[in-house]
Coordinates of C-alpha atoms and ligand atoms in Angstrom, one line a residue:
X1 CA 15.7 -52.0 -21.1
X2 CA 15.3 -49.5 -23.7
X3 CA 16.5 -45.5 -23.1
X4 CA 14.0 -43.3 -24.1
X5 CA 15.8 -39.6 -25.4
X6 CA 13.3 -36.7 -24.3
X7 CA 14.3 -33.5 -26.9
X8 CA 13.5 -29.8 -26.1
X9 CA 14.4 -27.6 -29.0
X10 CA 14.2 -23.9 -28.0
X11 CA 15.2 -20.5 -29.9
X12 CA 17.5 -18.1 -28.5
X13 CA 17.2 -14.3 -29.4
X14 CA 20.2 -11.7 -28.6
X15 CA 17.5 -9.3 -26.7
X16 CA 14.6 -7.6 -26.9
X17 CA 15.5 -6.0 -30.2
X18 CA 16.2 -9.0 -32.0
X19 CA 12.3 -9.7 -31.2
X20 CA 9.2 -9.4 -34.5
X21 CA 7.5 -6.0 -33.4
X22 CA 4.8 -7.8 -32.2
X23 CA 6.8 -10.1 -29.5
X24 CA 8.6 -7.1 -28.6
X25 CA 5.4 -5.4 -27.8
X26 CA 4.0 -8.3 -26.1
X27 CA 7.0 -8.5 -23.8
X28 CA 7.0 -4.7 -22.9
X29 CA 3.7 -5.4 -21.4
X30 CA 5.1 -7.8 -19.6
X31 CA 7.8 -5.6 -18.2
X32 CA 5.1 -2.8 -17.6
X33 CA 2.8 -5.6 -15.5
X34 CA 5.8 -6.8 -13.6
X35 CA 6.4 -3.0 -12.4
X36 CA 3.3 -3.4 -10.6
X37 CA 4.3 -6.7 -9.4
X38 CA 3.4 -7.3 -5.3
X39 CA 6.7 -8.8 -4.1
X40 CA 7.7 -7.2 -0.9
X41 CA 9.3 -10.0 0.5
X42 CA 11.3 -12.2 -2.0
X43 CA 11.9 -8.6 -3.9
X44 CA 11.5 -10.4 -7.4
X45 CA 9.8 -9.4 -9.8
X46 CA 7.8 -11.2 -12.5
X47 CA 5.6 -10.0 -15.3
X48 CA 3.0 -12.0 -18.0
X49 CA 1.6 -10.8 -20.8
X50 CA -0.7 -13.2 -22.8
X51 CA -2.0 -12.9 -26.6
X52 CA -5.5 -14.2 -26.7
X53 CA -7.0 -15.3 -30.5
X54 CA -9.4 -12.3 -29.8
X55 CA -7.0 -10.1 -30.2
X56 CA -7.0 -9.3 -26.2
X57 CA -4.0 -8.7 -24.5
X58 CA -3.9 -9.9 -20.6
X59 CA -1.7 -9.2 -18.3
X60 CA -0.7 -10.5 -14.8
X61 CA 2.3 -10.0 -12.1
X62 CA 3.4 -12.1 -9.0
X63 CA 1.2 -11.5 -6.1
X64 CA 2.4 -12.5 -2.8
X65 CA 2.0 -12.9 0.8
X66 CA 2.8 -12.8 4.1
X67 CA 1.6 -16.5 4.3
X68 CA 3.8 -17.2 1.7
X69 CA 2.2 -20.3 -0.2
X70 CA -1.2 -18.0 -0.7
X71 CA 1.0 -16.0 -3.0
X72 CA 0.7 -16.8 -6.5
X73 CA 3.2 -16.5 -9.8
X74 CA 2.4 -13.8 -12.4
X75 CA 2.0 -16.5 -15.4
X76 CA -0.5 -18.2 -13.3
X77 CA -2.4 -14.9 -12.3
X78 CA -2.7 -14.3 -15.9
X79 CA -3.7 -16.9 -17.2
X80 CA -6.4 -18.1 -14.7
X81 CA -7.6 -14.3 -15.5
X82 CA -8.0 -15.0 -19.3
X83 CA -9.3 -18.4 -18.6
X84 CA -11.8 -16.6 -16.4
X85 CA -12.8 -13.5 -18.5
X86 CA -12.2 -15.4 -22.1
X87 CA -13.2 -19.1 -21.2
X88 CA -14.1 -19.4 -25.2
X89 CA -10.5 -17.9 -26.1
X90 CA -7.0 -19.2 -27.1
X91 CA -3.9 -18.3 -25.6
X92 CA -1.6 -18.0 -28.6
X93 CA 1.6 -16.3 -26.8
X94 CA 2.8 -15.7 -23.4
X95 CA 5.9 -13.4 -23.0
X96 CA 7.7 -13.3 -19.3
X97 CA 10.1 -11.1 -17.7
X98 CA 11.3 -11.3 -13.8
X99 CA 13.5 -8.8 -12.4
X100 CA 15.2 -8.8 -9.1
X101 CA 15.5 -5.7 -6.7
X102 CA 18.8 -7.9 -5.6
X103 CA 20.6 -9.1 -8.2
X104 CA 20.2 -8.4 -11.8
X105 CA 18.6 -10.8 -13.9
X106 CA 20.6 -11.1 -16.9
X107 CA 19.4 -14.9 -17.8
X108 CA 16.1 -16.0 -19.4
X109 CA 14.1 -16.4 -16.2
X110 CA 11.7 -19.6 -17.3
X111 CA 8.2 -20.7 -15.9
X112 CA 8.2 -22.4 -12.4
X113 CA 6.9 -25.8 -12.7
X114 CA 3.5 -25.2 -11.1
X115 CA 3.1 -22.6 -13.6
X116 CA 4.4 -24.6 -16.6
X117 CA 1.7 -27.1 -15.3
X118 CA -1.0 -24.7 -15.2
X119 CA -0.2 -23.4 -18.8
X120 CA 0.1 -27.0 -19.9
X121 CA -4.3 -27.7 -19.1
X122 CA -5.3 -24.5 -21.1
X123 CA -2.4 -25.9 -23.9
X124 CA -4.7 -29.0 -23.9
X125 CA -8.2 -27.3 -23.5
X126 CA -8.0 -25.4 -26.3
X127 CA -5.6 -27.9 -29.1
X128 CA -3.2 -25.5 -29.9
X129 CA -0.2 -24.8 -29.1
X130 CA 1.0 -21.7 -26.4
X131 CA 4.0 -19.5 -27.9
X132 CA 6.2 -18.8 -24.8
X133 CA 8.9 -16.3 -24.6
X134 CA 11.0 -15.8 -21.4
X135 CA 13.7 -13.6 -20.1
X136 CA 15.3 -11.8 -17.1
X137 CA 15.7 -8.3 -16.8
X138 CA 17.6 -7.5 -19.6
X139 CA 19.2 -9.6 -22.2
X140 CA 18.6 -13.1 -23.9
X141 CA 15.3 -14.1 -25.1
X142 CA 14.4 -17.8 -25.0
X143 CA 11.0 -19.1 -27.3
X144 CA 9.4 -21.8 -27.1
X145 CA 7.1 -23.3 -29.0
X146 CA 4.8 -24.8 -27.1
X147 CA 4.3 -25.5 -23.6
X148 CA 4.3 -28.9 -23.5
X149 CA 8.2 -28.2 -25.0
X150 CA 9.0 -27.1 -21.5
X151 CA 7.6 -29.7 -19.8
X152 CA 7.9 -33.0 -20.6
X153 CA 6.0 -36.3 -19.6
X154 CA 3.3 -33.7 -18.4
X155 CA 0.1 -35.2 -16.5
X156 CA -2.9 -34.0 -18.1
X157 CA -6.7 -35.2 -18.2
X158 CA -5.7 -38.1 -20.8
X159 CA -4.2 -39.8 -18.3
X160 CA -7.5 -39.6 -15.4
Ligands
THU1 N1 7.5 -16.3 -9.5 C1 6.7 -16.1 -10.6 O1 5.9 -15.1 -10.6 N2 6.8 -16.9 -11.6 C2 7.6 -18.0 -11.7 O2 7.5 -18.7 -12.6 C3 8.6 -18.2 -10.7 C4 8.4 -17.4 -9.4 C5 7.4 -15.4 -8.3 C6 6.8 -16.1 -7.1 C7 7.4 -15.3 -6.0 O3 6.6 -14.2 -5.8 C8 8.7 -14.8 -6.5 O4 8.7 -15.0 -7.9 C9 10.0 -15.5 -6.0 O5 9.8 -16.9 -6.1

């Protein structure tokens, strides 16, 4: 038997501030998207805001429903959205932001795993690595660098 060690090396930023100008304005869209966010009954909020190669910024927020599976999360609203407007383009960075109307969301609030396996097949459409920056409401920051990072031992088409 051997043990096989799986590492996942992220970066931690103080807050927003402590963010390039660019990230910083990346993740105020995200906090403008999740505003608009459609969350009447889990009352949580979640915002996406992805940086396409062509200079295109798209944005997404949770969308939900009163049959709750047909909801869907706002990282996956935006980036089927991209995939769907910019099939040719490459998602270089995602910023996310979730807020509760409940509790305040102090923590880095990360990808769900449906979503982290979404962004993983547009990570291997297009080659490159996806940027990914996460946090609650308000304080710490959390980048990764890819997404594959945050999800390890991913399924994806080389394995069909
Ligand atoms: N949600 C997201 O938008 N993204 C995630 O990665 C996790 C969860 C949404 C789905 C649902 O509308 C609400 O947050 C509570 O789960």
């Amino acid at each position: 038997m051997n043990e096989i060690k799986i590492e996942c090396v992220l970066q931690a930023f103080e807050d927003l501030e402590h963010l390039s100008k660019d990230i910083k304005g990346l993740m105020n869209q995200a906090i403008e998207a999740r505003e608009k966010a459609y969350a009447p009954y889990s009352d949580f909020k979640v915002g996406a805001a992805l940086l396409l190669d062509n200079g295109e910024v798209i944005t997404g927020s949770n969308q939900e429903n009163a049959s709750y599976p047909s909801g869907l999360c706002a990282e996956r609203t935006a980036i089927y959205y991209a995939g769907a407007k910019f099939p040719e383009s490459k998602v270089l960075k995602m910023a996310i932001t979730a807020a509760s109307n409940k509790v305040k969301t102090i923590v880095p609030i990360p990808p769900c795993g449906a979503c982290r396996q979404a962004i993983a097949e547009y990570e291997v459409k297009q080659k490159q690595a996806i940027e990914i920056y996460f946090m609650g409401e308000s304080g710490k920051v959390i980048k990764s660098n890819s997404l594959e990072n945050l999800l390890p031992l991913v399924f994806n088409k080389s394995l069909l």
